[in-house]
Amino acid sequence: MSNRLRYIRQSLTAAALAAALATPALLSAPSVAVAQERGGTMNIIVQPEPPLLVLGLNQQGPTQTVAGKIYQGLLTYDFNLKPQPELAESWEVSPDGKVYTFKLVKNAKWHDGKPFTAADVVFSTSKMLMETHPRARAVFAKCEKIEALDDYTVRFTLKEPFGPFLQSFEVSSAPIMPKHIYDGSDYKANPANATPIGTGPFKFKEWVKGSYIHLVRNDEYWKAGKPYLDDIYFRVIPDAASRSVAVEQGTVQQTQFNDIETFDVPRLKQLPNVEMTTKGYEFFAPLSWIEINTRNKPLDDKRFRQAMMHAIDRKFIRDKIWFGLGRPATGPVNSVTRFYEPGVKKYDFDPKKAEALLEEAGYKKGSDGTRAKVKLLVMPYGETWTRLGEYIKQAMKRVGVDVTLETTDSAGWVNRVSNWDYDLTFNFVYQYGDPALGVSRTYVSDNIRKGVMFSNTMGYANPEVDRLFAQAAQTNKDEERQQLYSAAQKILVEDVPVAWLLEMEFPTFVDKRFKNAITTAIGVNESYDSVYMVKK
Amino acid sequence: MTAAVITPSRRGSGFWRAFARNKGAVLGLAFLLLIVLMAIFADVLFPTSPWDMTAAPFEPPFSEDALLGSDTLGRDIAAGIAHGARVSLLIGLTSTAVAVLIGVCLGAVSGFYGGWVDDAVMRFTELFQTIPNFVLAVVLVAIFTPSLTSIVLAIAIVSWPPLARLARGEFMSLRSREFVQAAVTTGQSNLTIIWRQILPNSLSPIIVSASLMVATAILLESSLSFLGLGDPNLMSWGYMVGAARTVIRQAWWMSFFPGIAILLTVLALNLVGEGLNDALNPKLARKGRA
Amino acid sequence: MPRIAVFISQRLVKAVFVVLAIAVFNFFLVHAAPGDPAAVMAGEAGAADAKFVEQLRQQFGLDRPLYEQLGTYMGKVVQADLGYSYRQQRPVFDLLMDRLPVTLSLTLTSFVLALIGGVALGTLAAMRAGTWSDTAITVVGLTAYATPIFWIGLMLILLFSVNLGWLPAFGTESIGAGYTGWAALMDRVEHLVLPVVTLGLFYMAVYTRLTRASILEVRDMDFVKTARAKGLPEWRIVSVHILRNAILPVITVAGFQAGHLIGGSILIETVFALPGIGRLAFEAVLQRDYQVLLGIFLLTSVVVVIFNLLTDLIYSLVDPRIEVAP
């Protein structure tokens, strides 16, 4: 331990020396230290490097984190997923739940100086995103018309009520794109894609591929006095070990999502210079499970699937494989998201009960002690999942089920799972703030679509579940929706179409000098216009 | 006609004397036997599966229920090493056998027939030698998904070219010898000549090369497993090192002991290979070149 | 001289054919794989509907017949255009060029150090054959030859980074440290020490063995005896007469293996988290990035071909007696 510290100290001294010799900037910058005062540079890890920063065209995780500072949505959401104003300062919903009217902020400007108006919103939601953003397409296709009532008022008229409509306006779900740049162009080939133009608090400055993305303060930002920071650098560090070292040495001030491998989390938590939080992922609320191909024997038997739930110790998985991150999942809805139902059937870790269920289902022990054989296709998303596969194999062996592990790369995995060529696999998906957006897609039977990933690849079909989900999406009365979703959750937990494992948590490490980083349910994808640095 | 083939009994005793003169080889052989025994009796030594979580995670060596410590999930490192010996030896031997089969067949055809056949085969061999072999092995295993078969085949496919060249050389030189010419004039078929006359006489260098190739194959297998391209159902030494890589700061023993196992096995095989070289190829032995 | 020119041009023509054959081979190999990169990308974008996958497939030309894709690819290869990685939204050539400096600085430094060290140790061992220093060198060489390089790398990290804290374990530079000039250079050198030593040890063992064996063979030849009889100083005999002749097989093998160092660098770059070609290759395999894989294969083959050519050339220069066989 002391040796490691010594190394860090050496590096730090060397760094300080080099900085002092090379730049007199330290001396010349006058620091008037008042709370929430301007100034400061933040280095944030971005991993993997985003392919491009135009959020309307690419919605991969890293793109969201960087472009969330450049582009903005109409709304954002607090930790309880209640809508909060962003580019829309207020909004109204008609009593029948079909008409949504948004009043926009009046002083916002694009980074090239053009004013932001309702025309941009109409263009983005009715034209551009419909072509380039699959998740937005699914939502805005439900609109009969989208129109600008005046320069600062937009009205969405739905064909029928859609419960989660208001949950679909944060920056990555519906980023507002500049009409004057994209309208009438080939979006993907637009030369302006190299220099993204948004309304957000930070402007694109420079991108050295493979190294960093540099954003600078937008002096014309529409919120007076904000943002506080001068620059944000997004540093590309492809290797997990180097990312941990960068946090230890203080050369980066923030990491998020999977940047830090789970096994490094306990160690980094002890560092004096950073703080760890698992808040700020409520909108995504990832849930992991063992995906079960219910077409194959013996997995078509409900009792077999229930036995799996009893055979697996989810606490062990959380403590020993995820090093304490996450919560054992109780059902299809993550407890931090909306319409969670706690009153469902409980599956305790109980191998005896599992064996009893298997006996009952007719899977007797053979001469070698084996009741059944299944294959588990391990998800190729890093070593943690490999460890999980090894654990599941052993846990199932204890109750007499022989699990053969298969590995593949990500292309092979997507290919096999989406074409139903598997017995068991792992999966985790985001819930996007509402069961109608992120939960029902996994379980409803009209989403059994061969060749499509993250659909109902299990082949689970239950007309009652279909009905409940459909009905719940078509109303915007929360009480009614809660009842319908509760009923659906109870059926699903009884049926076990997938074996839920963990409500996953991601660690966000933030340097203690930086305040206000994680304030909403979209956490690190937030605009960071209120983040400030405390100077000593 | 048979004069060219040394009779087995004489060859046997002379062989052992020559082999035993190399002390390193004897030491290597002894150690190799130990590993083979460990592989055979792995189930007796460690009756539970090496994947079973038999101890608390992160137990250091010499703790009560794990002699060499336990890994991140509480699996016994010692059990893993014993069971891993099977995988290493199995893959090392079978992939070498396949490589010998490919290499000797191609080399024999090439050297025996000469001419355009030789040209074609040699161009083909060059092609395979030009691609960096480890890159090719990684690609093959990744594409055909990691399993015992794909790993064995991948290692064989990247290992055969030197054997083909060796066999070609032997066949070329033997082909012009009198006893082969005699066989040709007596009207024996080409296949019979290759099989009965030339092959037995070119076996020594092939055996030496093959024994050294087993060592290389074990190294290749461990490298693939280290990168996560091993058979996920088989405990192997390379896998153990690879899985422990990320916790090296906290738990040195998880990667240390399996690495030592690889090192000693490969070393033993190399020593045995050299001993074989001394014993079988007295001419080549001076050069000390594989 | 013209003979050498003829020889070299013949080798060049042959090399071009080898590279082209490898390109075709690689193309089919990578396309034999199951899985569709469009489906993966669509999946990672959050939601994958059939339309989106189809768009991606068209964008990459994955909907064309295989021979057409091959034709397009070969046509571009001839123009040194290695295609475009849609995964990374960058031309493959640029990706490779970005990563090449790291891999080259790693492999070339290791190669040169291993060659120098190997020849020196091998000579020492051979000249003192039978003494304890010969035995020591042989034993150490055998051990290094038998050790998996990824494991040596880990053990060196354990010793020099974790326990002693002398050298950095990962990456090519201290991230965001803002070093300039000399400090930046030293920082990079510090980061290279462990990877270079790890990769170099194995090859040093190979060259040591070769040099020793080769010298033992040459040592007793007539021309050496003549030189001794003339009373030349021992260092002259060793350096001019013995080494010059003994080094030939070492050069052959070394030139042959230099290209293969790139294979070894996959492991080294993984252990030490270096952003080089080897690591790019591994990532590309796992992400099934067709274009990048094809590019890496071609690049590594070209490197090997170039090294083989250089080897032939050096061989003919070092020993003018050697006839250059067509």
GROMACS .gro file of C-alpha atoms in nm, chain A residues 258-448:
model
  191
  258ASN     CA    1  -1.878   0.110  -1.697
  259ASP     CA    2  -1.561   0.320  -1.705
  260ILE     CA    3  -1.432   0.166  -1.388
  261GLU     CA    4  -1.435  -0.214  -1.375
  262THR     CA    5  -1.640  -0.348  -1.087
  263PHE     CA    6  -1.338  -0.503  -0.914
  264ASP     CA    7  -1.165  -0.164  -0.894
  265VAL     CA    8  -1.463   0.011  -0.737
  266PRO     CA    9  -1.397  -0.088  -0.374
  267ARG     CA   10  -1.040   0.040  -0.401
  268LEU     CA   11  -1.127   0.373  -0.567
  269LYS     CA   12  -1.405   0.430  -0.314
  270GLN     CA   13  -1.134   0.467  -0.047
  271LEU     CA   14  -0.960   0.752  -0.227
  272PRO     CA   15  -0.969   1.083  -0.042
  273ASN     CA   16  -1.001   1.302  -0.352
  274VAL     CA   17  -1.310   1.153  -0.514
  275GLU     CA   18  -1.665   1.079  -0.417
  276MET     CA   19  -1.868   0.789  -0.549
  277THR     CA   20  -2.238   0.794  -0.617
  278THR     CA   21  -2.473   0.553  -0.784
  279LYS     CA   22  -2.742   0.817  -0.831
  280GLY     CA   23  -2.814   0.974  -1.166
  281TYR     CA   24  -2.903   0.656  -1.354
  282GLU     CA   25  -3.272   0.645  -1.259
  283PHE     CA   26  -3.382   0.727  -1.611
  284PHE     CA   27  -3.185   0.431  -1.746
  285ALA     CA   28  -3.248   0.203  -1.448
  286PRO     CA   29  -3.071  -0.097  -1.600
  287LEU     CA   30  -3.197  -0.440  -1.504
  288SER     CA   31  -3.002  -0.759  -1.570
  289TRP     CA   32  -3.142  -1.106  -1.618
  290ILE     CA   33  -3.084  -1.451  -1.756
  291GLU     CA   34  -3.273  -1.454  -2.081
  292ILE     CA   35  -3.455  -1.784  -2.127
  293ASN     CA   36  -3.554  -1.924  -2.463
  294THR     CA   37  -3.898  -2.053  -2.366
  295ARG     CA   38  -3.932  -2.244  -2.692
  296ASN     CA   39  -3.671  -2.501  -2.589
  297LYS     CA   40  -3.710  -2.794  -2.353
  298PRO     CA   41  -3.685  -2.796  -2.054
  299LEU     CA   42  -3.708  -2.417  -2.041
  300ASP     CA   43  -4.066  -2.421  -2.168
  301ASP     CA   44  -4.172  -2.548  -1.825
  302LYS     CA   45  -4.259  -2.268  -1.584
  303ARG     CA   46  -4.153  -2.481  -1.286
  304PHE     CA   47  -3.807  -2.526  -1.434
  305ARG     CA   48  -3.770  -2.150  -1.467
  306GLN     CA   49  -3.896  -2.095  -1.114
  307ALA     CA   50  -3.642  -2.351  -0.995
  308MET     CA   51  -3.371  -2.141  -1.158
  309MET     CA   52  -3.484  -1.837  -0.959
  310HIS     CA   53  -3.449  -2.038  -0.637
  311ALA     CA   54  -3.118  -2.196  -0.733
  312ILE     CA   55  -2.936  -1.868  -0.789
  313ASP     CA   56  -2.807  -1.660  -0.500
  314ARG     CA   57  -2.851  -1.305  -0.619
  315LYS     CA   58  -2.688  -1.162  -0.308
  316PHE     CA   59  -2.372  -1.361  -0.382
  317ILE     CA   60  -2.376  -1.225  -0.734
  318ARG     CA   61  -2.413  -0.871  -0.609
  319ASP     CA   62  -2.145  -0.902  -0.338
  320LYS     CA   63  -1.886  -1.126  -0.498
  321ILE     CA   64  -1.920  -1.063  -0.871
  322TRP     CA   65  -2.041  -0.703  -0.879
  323PHE     CA   66  -1.846  -0.614  -0.565
  324GLY     CA   67  -2.149  -0.471  -0.390
  325LEU     CA   68  -2.298  -0.271  -0.677
  326GLY     CA   69  -2.668  -0.313  -0.742
  327ARG     CA   70  -2.972  -0.461  -0.571
  328PRO     CA   71  -3.117  -0.811  -0.614
  329ALA     CA   72  -3.404  -0.768  -0.859
  330THR     CA   73  -3.755  -0.870  -0.762
  331GLY     CA   74  -3.925  -0.852  -1.099
  332PRO     CA   75  -3.941  -0.686  -1.440
  333VAL     CA   76  -3.950  -0.324  -1.317
  334ASN     CA   77  -3.652  -0.160  -1.148
  335SER     CA   78  -3.752  -0.028  -0.806
  336VAL     CA   79  -3.617   0.322  -0.877
  337THR     CA   80  -3.835   0.368  -1.181
  338ARG     CA   81  -4.206   0.444  -1.212
  339PHE     CA   82  -4.487   0.193  -1.143
  340TYR     CA   83  -4.271  -0.053  -0.951
  341GLU     CA   84  -4.478  -0.318  -0.766
  342PRO     CA   85  -4.316  -0.461  -0.451
  343GLY     CA   86  -4.598  -0.706  -0.374
  344VAL     CA   87  -4.493  -0.984  -0.609
  345LYS     CA   88  -4.402  -1.349  -0.546
  346LYS     CA   89  -4.063  -1.376  -0.373
  347TYR     CA   90  -3.794  -1.617  -0.486
  348ASP     CA   91  -3.552  -1.672  -0.200
  349PHE     CA   92  -3.220  -1.846  -0.253
  350ASP     CA   93  -3.323  -2.200  -0.168
  351PRO     CA   94  -3.163  -2.490  -0.361
  352LYS     CA   95  -3.392  -2.743  -0.183
  353LYS     CA   96  -3.700  -2.567  -0.310
  354ALA     CA   97  -3.543  -2.557  -0.655
  355GLU     CA   98  -3.485  -2.932  -0.646
  356ALA     CA   99  -3.841  -2.991  -0.527
  357LEU     CA  100  -3.973  -2.791  -0.821
  358LEU     CA  101  -3.756  -2.986  -1.062
  359GLU     CA  102  -3.876  -3.317  -0.912
  360GLU     CA  103  -4.233  -3.199  -0.949
  361ALA     CA  104  -4.173  -3.105  -1.310
  362GLY     CA  105  -4.048  -3.457  -1.373
  363TYR     CA  106  -3.676  -3.386  -1.401
  364LYS     CA  107  -3.542  -3.674  -1.193
  365LYS     CA  108  -3.177  -3.720  -1.119
  366GLY     CA  109  -3.004  -3.950  -1.365
  367SER     CA  110  -2.731  -4.194  -1.265
  368ASP     CA  111  -2.471  -3.917  -1.289
  369GLY     CA  112  -2.680  -3.686  -1.072
  370THR     CA  113  -2.790  -3.476  -1.367
  371ARG     CA  114  -3.152  -3.380  -1.417
  372ALA     CA  115  -3.124  -3.181  -1.737
  373LYS     CA  116  -2.873  -3.017  -1.967
  374VAL     CA  117  -2.888  -2.660  -2.097
  375LYS     CA  118  -2.648  -2.423  -2.268
  376LEU     CA  119  -2.562  -2.074  -2.153
  377LEU     CA  120  -2.435  -1.824  -2.408
  378VAL     CA  121  -2.219  -1.582  -2.211
  379MET     CA  122  -2.266  -1.218  -2.303
  380PRO     CA  123  -1.938  -1.084  -2.444
  381TYR     CA  124  -1.941  -0.760  -2.247
  382GLY     CA  125  -1.641  -0.806  -2.024
  383GLU     CA  126  -1.504  -1.032  -1.759
  384THR     CA  127  -1.772  -0.968  -1.500
  385TRP     CA  128  -2.025  -1.146  -1.721
  386THR     CA  129  -1.784  -1.433  -1.773
  387ARG     CA  130  -1.751  -1.471  -1.394
  388LEU     CA  131  -2.131  -1.461  -1.370
  389GLY     CA  132  -2.154  -1.742  -1.626
  390GLU     CA  133  -1.912  -1.952  -1.424
  391TYR     CA  134  -2.115  -1.889  -1.109
  392ILE     CA  135  -2.447  -1.979  -1.275
  393LYS     CA  136  -2.294  -2.301  -1.404
  394GLN     CA  137  -2.190  -2.405  -1.054
  395ALA     CA  138  -2.513  -2.289  -0.890
  396MET     CA  139  -2.725  -2.488  -1.135
  397LYS     CA  140  -2.503  -2.791  -1.096
  398ARG     CA  141  -2.588  -2.794  -0.724
  399VAL     CA  142  -2.949  -2.861  -0.812
  400GLY     CA  143  -2.862  -3.116  -1.078
  401VAL     CA  144  -2.878  -2.905  -1.392
  402ASP     CA  145  -2.574  -2.929  -1.617
  403VAL     CA  146  -2.496  -2.595  -1.780
  404THR     CA  147  -2.255  -2.579  -2.074
  405LEU     CA  148  -2.100  -2.239  -2.129
  406GLU     CA  149  -2.065  -2.097  -2.476
  407THR     CA  150  -1.874  -1.782  -2.564
  408THR     CA  151  -1.886  -1.562  -2.866
  409ASP     CA  152  -1.808  -1.208  -2.972
  410SER     CA  153  -2.065  -0.933  -2.975
  411ALA     CA  154  -2.167  -0.991  -3.338
  412GLY     CA  155  -2.216  -1.360  -3.282
  413TRP     CA  156  -2.407  -1.293  -2.963
  414VAL     CA  157  -2.650  -1.050  -3.122
  415ASN     CA  158  -2.691  -1.278  -3.419
  416ARG     CA  159  -2.767  -1.589  -3.218
  417VAL     CA  160  -2.992  -1.430  -2.958
  418SER     CA  161  -3.194  -1.228  -3.208
  419ASN     CA  162  -3.245  -1.539  -3.419
  420TRP     CA  163  -3.349  -1.742  -3.114
  421ASP     CA  164  -3.051  -1.976  -3.146
  422TYR     CA  165  -2.978  -2.010  -2.772
  423ASP     CA  166  -3.102  -2.170  -2.449
  424LEU     CA  167  -2.991  -1.921  -2.189
  425THR     CA  168  -2.800  -1.598  -2.212
  426PHE     CA  169  -2.752  -1.281  -2.012
  427ASN     CA  170  -2.895  -0.948  -2.100
  428PHE     CA  171  -2.949  -0.611  -1.944
  429VAL     CA  172  -3.163  -0.330  -2.077
  430TYR     CA  173  -3.243   0.027  -1.985
  431GLN     CA  174  -3.594   0.112  -1.872
  432TYR     CA  175  -3.604   0.472  -1.998
  433GLY     CA  176  -3.820   0.608  -1.720
  434ASP     CA  177  -4.144   0.428  -1.800
  435PRO     CA  178  -4.255   0.065  -1.838
  436ALA     CA  179  -4.417   0.149  -2.171
  437LEU     CA  180  -4.078   0.262  -2.305
  438GLY     CA  181  -3.835   0.015  -2.152
  439VAL     CA  182  -4.019  -0.280  -1.998
  440SER     CA  183  -4.313  -0.390  -2.210
  441ARG     CA  184  -4.097  -0.437  -2.521
  442THR     CA  185  -3.934  -0.738  -2.356
  443TYR     CA  186  -4.254  -0.923  -2.269
  444VAL     CA  187  -4.534  -0.841  -2.515
  445SER     CA  188  -4.601  -1.101  -2.782
  446ASP     CA  189  -4.627  -0.862  -3.077
  447ASN     CA  190  -4.260  -0.780  -3.015
  448ILE     CA  191  -4.156  -1.140  -3.091
   0.00000   0.00000   0.00000
